[in-house]
């Protein structure tokens, strides 16, 4: 079997078995704690620039099917697993994970001690990394990793370039595409919303010309500081109509209101992460994929109130505004993959649109 290397910026080198493509790109190595849902994970555009390492050992056992994609063109930079299953068994399987990753130019490596690397990241934070051929010059690659910055063009790479409609007869909702997931679109579809998906850098003036009833800032890769155009658009829209922010969209809304967004040590990447709903005093399980968080000390004077907190580390996971019709959550309420405890957020937002339209 073909060998492959995983090389980290701290000089660590791990030898494993190659699968997937041979196209190697430097990325941020993160660990994902989900036991299943690898198809949704690697096709989630929020993972642009990431080399995803799964903490659950066995991957590939269900293959790839036609229904569970979150994007057409995945942009994950690498996939690291303990065990790769070459012979999947599932009635929906159309191809193997290896075949799909070759098709989409995603490199993978198996037979790696993912527990050791997870402990390293948990203790020291995320690391720059790259996959490489077994005969690669390790010293040169480590030097490159230490001196080169991670990409900051994630949203620019994954956002749509032209607006497009997904017609229906309900509320007209503009969805600002920072790297949206198919499942987010699906949740608005089932609620009858008339969607218009627009690029991340569309101006507030052009958005208002569509005469929307509400605007959604979707999830996506990177930080708000990478897309100041979107933050400025959000500032202009504050108070004019209902806003929903998911993942990166949550951070965009917080930044537009004057709060500060900071890099997390390891981030939250998992399918069943508990949060406390502060309004209901109830614990709910959520799907999460974010490496930045809102600084609680920066909320004073912004008009923002915390609605959700992570149970494990008290990170802010949701906000609402004292005056404006705003809902924002750091987690993924559409639950693809993961827990679906918080799908009601889409209902709450549609109810907010109803109330606003009735005035």
XYZ file of C-alpha atoms in Angstrom, residues 19 40 64 73 102 111 141 143 174 178 181 209 223-224 245 248 260 314 319 322 325 338 342:
23
model
C -6.068 7.232 0.168
C -21.583 15.990 5.328
C -20.756 7.981 -0.298
C -17.557 21.213 -4.686
C -9.986 11.255 -5.717
C -3.397 4.276 10.092
C 8.130 21.429 4.572
C 10.129 25.465 7.498
C -32.174 36.903 1.039
C -20.617 32.747 2.982
C -24.953 24.266 3.451
C -33.636 46.465 -3.935
C -13.479 35.077 10.524
C -15.482 38.302 10.039
C -26.822 34.542 11.611
C -19.765 32.710 10.668
C -15.214 41.426 19.313
C -19.021 28.629 28.690
C -27.172 36.082 20.789
C -32.460 44.137 22.820
C -35.134 41.613 15.370
C -25.676 15.791 14.179
C -32.413 23.250 17.703
